Amino acid sequence: MSKIKLGILAGGSSVEREVSFKSCDNLLNNLDKDKYDIHIYSLPFENDGEWLKELMADRPDIAVSALHGGLGENGSMQGLLHCLDIPYLGSKVLSSALCMDKKSAKTVLEANHIQTAADIYIKRGESTALYADDIRQIGFPLIVKPNRGGSSIGIEIVNDISELDRAVNNIADKYDDDVIAEKFIKGREVTCCVFEEDKKPEVMAVLEVNKKGDIFDYADKYESGVSSALTNMPEFMQDMVRSIAQKTFKLLKCRDYACVDMIIMEEQIYVIEVNTLPGLTENSLIPKACMSYGISFGEFLDRLIEKKLK
């Protein structure tokens, strides 16, 4: 039996480039080399189309994206693969673009009665003075983040207007992005790792994050090995979390797999964001969820690939 030609996309031009290579390494360590003929397409930081020429010449049977953020996650790469008629794992163009834009995703969720944190959306170049009334109404502290960012890069908590101004300017200058400033909710942070089973979303695990500080930041996710474990919340709360995660997955038209991040405070559940291409490093939540679900990460990938090729 011939091997399946599998292409892994890694690298790219986003600030999450290094995370992408770590995800790629973990994919290589868990994919069955007897089953797959694997080729890595390393996308450069600068604009260079050699990788695309290789991809078009090779025409893999299926592509697995280890890209995170930027053009790799916002629907652009998904649209390219669609145009090339190359099957790929993960959400399609619409869902990828929608989930990458935090404000747009929140608008859809709120319209469908899923609770999110109160927020102020500040476009690049706008003064926070335009939102003085909204800021007073929501109140400090606020958690400030790039609207289209990921991996907790550029996120910080601010406690007054001067800190907010600095954070907004930093995101505009450093990440060339709009800003979403949300009411900071101090509570238990959980992630639901969701995958499609017979075209229905199933929750592999509700993992609770034991972060070091107030934010589950980049260092926690990829450097310090901060632990996550199955939550010990009461079962009725876990059922509510699972139900909200499944509804969120469907509303945002996610496919194959995704992570739905939430914060729980006093039995109120807030959806924070949805990651359509979550980290796949050895410390990431999806591989840990697989273990909780009773399968290896490699078996999880096999199942997704087999279904996609069928």
Coordinates of C-alpha atoms in Angstrom, one line a residue:
M1 CA 0.0 0.0 0.0
S2 CA 1.4 3.4 -1.0
K3 CA 2.0 6.0 1.6
I4 CA -0.2 9.1 1.9
K5 CA 1.6 12.2 0.7
L6 CA 1.3 14.6 3.5
G7 CA 2.5 18.2 3.5
I8 CA 3.2 20.2 6.7
L9 CA 3.1 24.0 6.4
A10 CA 5.3 25.8 8.9
G11 CA 7.0 29.1 9.6
G12 CA 5.3 32.1 8.0
S13 CA 5.6 35.8 8.7
S14 CA 3.5 36.3 11.9
V15 CA 4.9 36.9 15.3
E16 CA 4.0 33.3 16.1
R17 CA 6.6 31.9 13.7
E18 CA 8.7 30.1 16.3
V19 CA 5.6 28.5 17.8
S20 CA 4.8 27.2 14.3
F21 CA 8.2 25.4 14.1
K22 CA 7.6 23.9 17.5
S23 CA 4.2 22.6 16.4
C24 CA 5.8 21.2 13.2
D25 CA 8.4 19.3 15.3
N26 CA 5.7 17.7 17.4
L27 CA 3.7 16.7 14.4
L28 CA 6.8 15.0 12.9
N29 CA 7.4 13.2 16.2
N30 CA 3.8 11.8 16.3
L31 CA 3.0 11.1 12.6
D32 CA 3.5 7.5 11.5
K33 CA 6.4 7.5 9.0
D34 CA 5.3 4.1 7.7
K35 CA 1.9 5.5 6.8
Y36 CA 2.9 9.0 5.6
D37 CA 5.4 10.4 3.1
I38 CA 5.9 13.7 4.8
H39 CA 7.3 16.9 3.3
I40 CA 7.7 20.1 5.2
Y41 CA 7.0 23.4 3.4
S42 CA 8.8 26.1 5.3
L43 CA 7.2 29.5 4.6
P44 CA 9.8 32.3 4.8
F45 CA 9.4 35.4 6.9
E46 CA 9.9 37.5 3.8
N47 CA 7.9 37.3 0.6
D48 CA 9.4 34.3 -1.3
G49 CA 7.3 31.9 -3.4
E50 CA 9.7 28.9 -3.6
W51 CA 7.7 27.0 -1.1
L52 CA 4.6 27.5 -3.2
K53 CA 6.3 26.2 -6.3
E54 CA 7.3 23.1 -4.4
L55 CA 3.7 22.6 -3.1
M56 CA 2.2 23.0 -6.5
A57 CA 4.8 20.6 -8.0
D58 CA 4.4 17.9 -5.3
R59 CA 0.6 18.2 -4.9
P60 CA 0.3 16.4 -1.5
D61 CA -2.7 14.2 -0.8
I62 CA -3.4 16.4 2.2
A63 CA -1.9 19.3 4.0
V64 CA -1.6 19.9 7.8
S65 CA -1.0 23.4 8.8
A66 CA 1.3 24.2 11.7
L67 CA 1.0 27.9 10.9
H68 CA -0.2 30.2 13.7
G69 CA -1.5 33.7 13.4
G70 CA -1.3 36.2 10.4
L71 CA -1.9 34.9 6.9
G72 CA -1.6 31.3 8.0
E73 CA -4.7 31.4 10.3
N74 CA -6.9 34.2 8.9
G75 CA -8.3 32.4 6.0
S76 CA -5.7 33.4 3.4
M77 CA -3.8 30.1 3.4
Q78 CA -7.0 28.1 3.6
G79 CA -8.3 29.9 0.5
L80 CA -5.0 29.2 -1.3
L81 CA -5.3 25.5 -0.6
H82 CA -8.9 25.5 -1.6
C83 CA -8.0 27.1 -5.0
L84 CA -5.2 24.5 -5.5
D85 CA -7.7 21.7 -4.7
I86 CA -5.5 20.3 -1.9
P87 CA -7.5 18.9 1.1
Y88 CA -6.4 20.3 4.5
L89 CA -7.1 19.8 8.1
G90 CA -8.9 22.6 10.0
S91 CA -11.5 25.3 9.6
K92 CA -12.3 26.8 6.2
V93 CA -11.9 30.3 4.9
L94 CA -14.9 31.9 6.6
S95 CA -14.5 30.4 10.0
S96 CA -10.7 31.0 10.0
A97 CA -11.2 34.7 9.2
L98 CA -14.0 35.1 11.6
C99 CA -12.3 33.5 14.6
M100 CA -9.1 35.4 13.9
D101 CA -10.9 38.7 14.3
K102 CA -11.8 38.7 17.9
K103 CA -14.4 41.5 17.7
S104 CA -16.2 39.9 14.8
A105 CA -16.3 36.5 16.6
K106 CA -17.7 38.2 19.7
T107 CA -20.4 39.9 17.7
V108 CA -21.6 36.6 16.3
L109 CA -21.5 34.9 19.8
E110 CA -23.3 37.7 21.6
A111 CA -26.0 37.8 18.9
N112 CA -26.6 34.1 19.7
H113 CA -26.8 34.6 23.5
I114 CA -23.3 33.4 24.3
Q115 CA -21.7 35.5 27.0
T116 CA -18.4 37.3 26.4
A117 CA -16.6 40.0 28.4
A118 CA -17.7 43.6 27.9
D119 CA -15.3 45.4 25.5
I120 CA -14.1 48.5 23.7
Y121 CA -12.9 48.2 20.2
I122 CA -10.2 50.8 19.3
K123 CA -9.0 51.1 15.7
R124 CA -5.5 51.9 14.8
G125 CA -4.8 55.6 15.1
E126 CA -7.9 56.3 17.2
S127 CA -7.6 58.1 20.5
T128 CA -8.9 56.4 23.7
A129 CA -10.5 59.8 24.5
L130 CA -13.2 58.9 21.9
Y131 CA -14.3 56.0 24.3
A132 CA -14.2 57.9 27.6
D133 CA -17.8 57.1 28.4
D134 CA -17.4 53.4 27.5
I135 CA -14.3 53.1 29.6
R136 CA -16.0 54.7 32.6
Q137 CA -18.9 52.3 32.2
I138 CA -16.8 49.2 32.0
G139 CA -14.2 50.3 34.5
F140 CA -10.7 49.2 35.1
P141 CA -8.9 46.9 35.1
L142 CA -9.0 46.1 31.4
I143 CA -7.2 43.4 29.5
V144 CA -5.8 44.8 26.3
K145 CA -5.0 42.6 23.3
P146 CA -4.3 42.8 19.6
N147 CA -7.6 42.2 17.8
R148 CA -6.1 39.6 15.4
G149 CA -3.3 38.3 17.6
G150 CA -2.6 34.9 19.1
S151 CA -0.5 33.0 21.6
S152 CA -1.2 35.8 24.1
I153 CA 1.4 38.0 22.4
G154 CA 1.0 41.7 23.1
I155 CA -1.6 41.1 25.9
E156 CA -1.4 43.1 29.1
I157 CA -3.6 44.2 32.0
V158 CA -4.0 48.0 32.5
N159 CA -5.3 49.8 35.5
D160 CA -5.8 53.4 34.4
I161 CA -6.1 55.6 31.3
S162 CA -2.3 56.3 31.0
E163 CA -1.6 52.5 31.0
L164 CA -4.4 52.0 28.4
D165 CA -2.9 54.7 26.1
R166 CA 0.5 53.1 26.3
A167 CA -0.8 49.6 25.6
V168 CA -2.9 50.8 22.7
N169 CA 0.0 52.6 21.1
N170 CA 2.3 49.6 21.7
I171 CA -0.1 47.3 19.8
A172 CA -0.5 49.8 16.9
D173 CA 3.2 50.4 16.6
K174 CA 4.6 46.9 17.3
Y175 CA 1.8 44.6 15.9
D176 CA 0.1 47.0 13.4
D177 CA -3.3 45.9 14.7
D178 CA -6.5 47.3 16.1
V179 CA -7.1 46.9 19.8
I180 CA -9.8 45.1 21.8
A181 CA -9.9 46.1 25.5
E182 CA -12.1 43.9 27.6
K183 CA -13.2 44.0 31.2
F184 CA -10.7 41.9 33.1
I185 CA -12.5 38.9 34.6
K186 CA -10.6 37.1 37.4
G187 CA -11.7 33.6 37.4
R188 CA -11.0 30.0 36.5
E189 CA -9.6 29.7 33.0
V190 CA -10.5 26.6 31.0
T191 CA -10.0 25.4 27.5
C192 CA -12.4 23.0 25.7
C193 CA -10.6 21.0 23.0
V194 CA -13.3 20.2 20.4
F195 CA -13.2 18.0 17.4
E196 CA -15.7 16.8 14.8
E197 CA -17.1 13.3 15.1
D198 CA -19.6 12.4 12.4
K199 CA -19.9 16.1 11.6
K200 CA -20.9 16.9 15.2
P201 CA -18.7 18.7 17.6
E202 CA -17.4 16.6 20.5
V203 CA -15.4 17.9 23.5
M204 CA -12.3 15.8 24.1
A205 CA -11.6 17.4 27.5
V206 CA -12.3 20.4 29.7
L207 CA -8.8 21.4 30.8
E208 CA -8.1 23.9 33.5
V209 CA -5.1 26.1 33.2
N210 CA -2.9 26.6 36.2
K211 CA -1.3 29.8 35.1
K212 CA 1.5 31.6 37.1
G213 CA 0.0 35.1 36.9
D214 CA -3.2 36.8 36.0
I215 CA -2.8 36.0 32.3
F216 CA -2.1 32.6 30.6
D217 CA 0.8 34.2 28.6
Y218 CA 3.3 33.2 25.9
A219 CA 5.8 32.0 28.5
D220 CA 3.2 29.8 30.2
K221 CA 2.1 28.3 27.0
Y222 CA 5.4 27.5 25.4
E223 CA 8.3 28.0 27.7
S224 CA 7.6 27.3 31.4
G225 CA 5.7 24.1 31.1
V226 CA 2.8 25.4 33.2
S227 CA 0.5 22.5 33.9
S228 CA -3.0 22.0 32.8
A229 CA -5.3 19.2 34.0
L230 CA -8.8 17.9 33.8
T231 CA -10.9 20.4 35.7
N232 CA -12.5 19.4 39.1
M233 CA -15.4 21.7 38.6
P234 CA -18.9 20.3 39.6
E235 CA -20.3 18.1 36.8
F236 CA -23.2 20.4 36.1
M237 CA -20.7 23.3 35.4
Q238 CA -18.7 21.0 33.1
D239 CA -21.8 20.1 31.2
M240 CA -22.5 23.8 30.7
V241 CA -19.0 24.4 29.6
R242 CA -19.1 21.6 27.1
S243 CA -22.5 22.7 25.7
I244 CA -21.2 26.3 25.2
A245 CA -18.1 25.0 23.5
Q246 CA -20.1 22.9 21.1
K247 CA -22.5 25.7 20.3
T248 CA -19.6 28.1 19.8
F249 CA -17.8 25.7 17.5
K250 CA -21.0 25.4 15.4
L251 CA -21.9 29.1 15.3
L252 CA -18.4 30.0 14.1
K253 CA -18.5 27.2 11.5
C254 CA -15.3 25.6 12.8
R255 CA -14.2 22.3 11.2
D256 CA -12.1 19.3 12.3
Y257 CA -10.8 20.7 15.5
A258 CA -10.4 23.9 17.6
C259 CA -9.9 25.2 21.1
V260 CA -12.6 27.3 22.8
D261 CA -11.1 29.4 25.7
M262 CA -13.4 30.4 28.6
I263 CA -13.2 32.1 32.0
I264 CA -15.6 31.1 34.7
M265 CA -16.5 33.5 37.6
E266 CA -19.3 32.8 40.1
E267 CA -20.9 30.3 37.8
Q268 CA -20.9 32.8 34.9
I269 CA -19.2 31.4 31.8
Y270 CA -17.5 33.8 29.4
V271 CA -16.1 32.8 26.0
I272 CA -12.8 34.5 25.6
E273 CA -11.7 33.4 22.1
V274 CA -11.6 30.4 19.7
N275 CA -8.4 29.1 18.2
T276 CA -8.9 27.3 14.8
L277 CA -5.2 26.5 14.6
P278 CA -4.2 26.0 18.3
G279 CA -0.7 25.2 19.2
L280 CA 0.4 21.6 18.6
T281 CA 3.6 21.6 20.5
E282 CA 4.3 19.0 23.1
N283 CA 3.2 21.4 25.8
S284 CA 0.1 22.5 24.0
L285 CA -3.5 21.7 25.1
I286 CA -4.6 19.6 22.1
P287 CA -2.0 16.8 22.7
K288 CA -2.8 16.9 26.4
A289 CA -6.5 16.6 25.7
C290 CA -5.9 13.6 23.5
M291 CA -4.3 11.8 26.5
S292 CA -7.4 12.7 28.6
Y293 CA -9.6 11.3 25.9
G294 CA -7.7 8.1 25.8
I295 CA -5.9 8.3 22.5
S296 CA -2.5 9.4 21.5
F297 CA -1.8 12.6 19.5
G298 CA -0.8 10.5 16.6
E299 CA -4.0 8.5 16.6
F300 CA -6.0 11.8 16.8
L301 CA -4.2 13.0 13.6
D302 CA -4.8 9.6 11.9
R303 CA -8.5 9.9 12.6
L304 CA -8.8 13.4 11.2
I305 CA -6.7 12.6 8.1
E306 CA -8.6 9.5 7.3
K307 CA -12.0 11.2 7.6
K308 CA -10.8 14.1 5.4
L309 CA -9.5 11.9 2.7
K310 CA -12.7 9.9 2.6

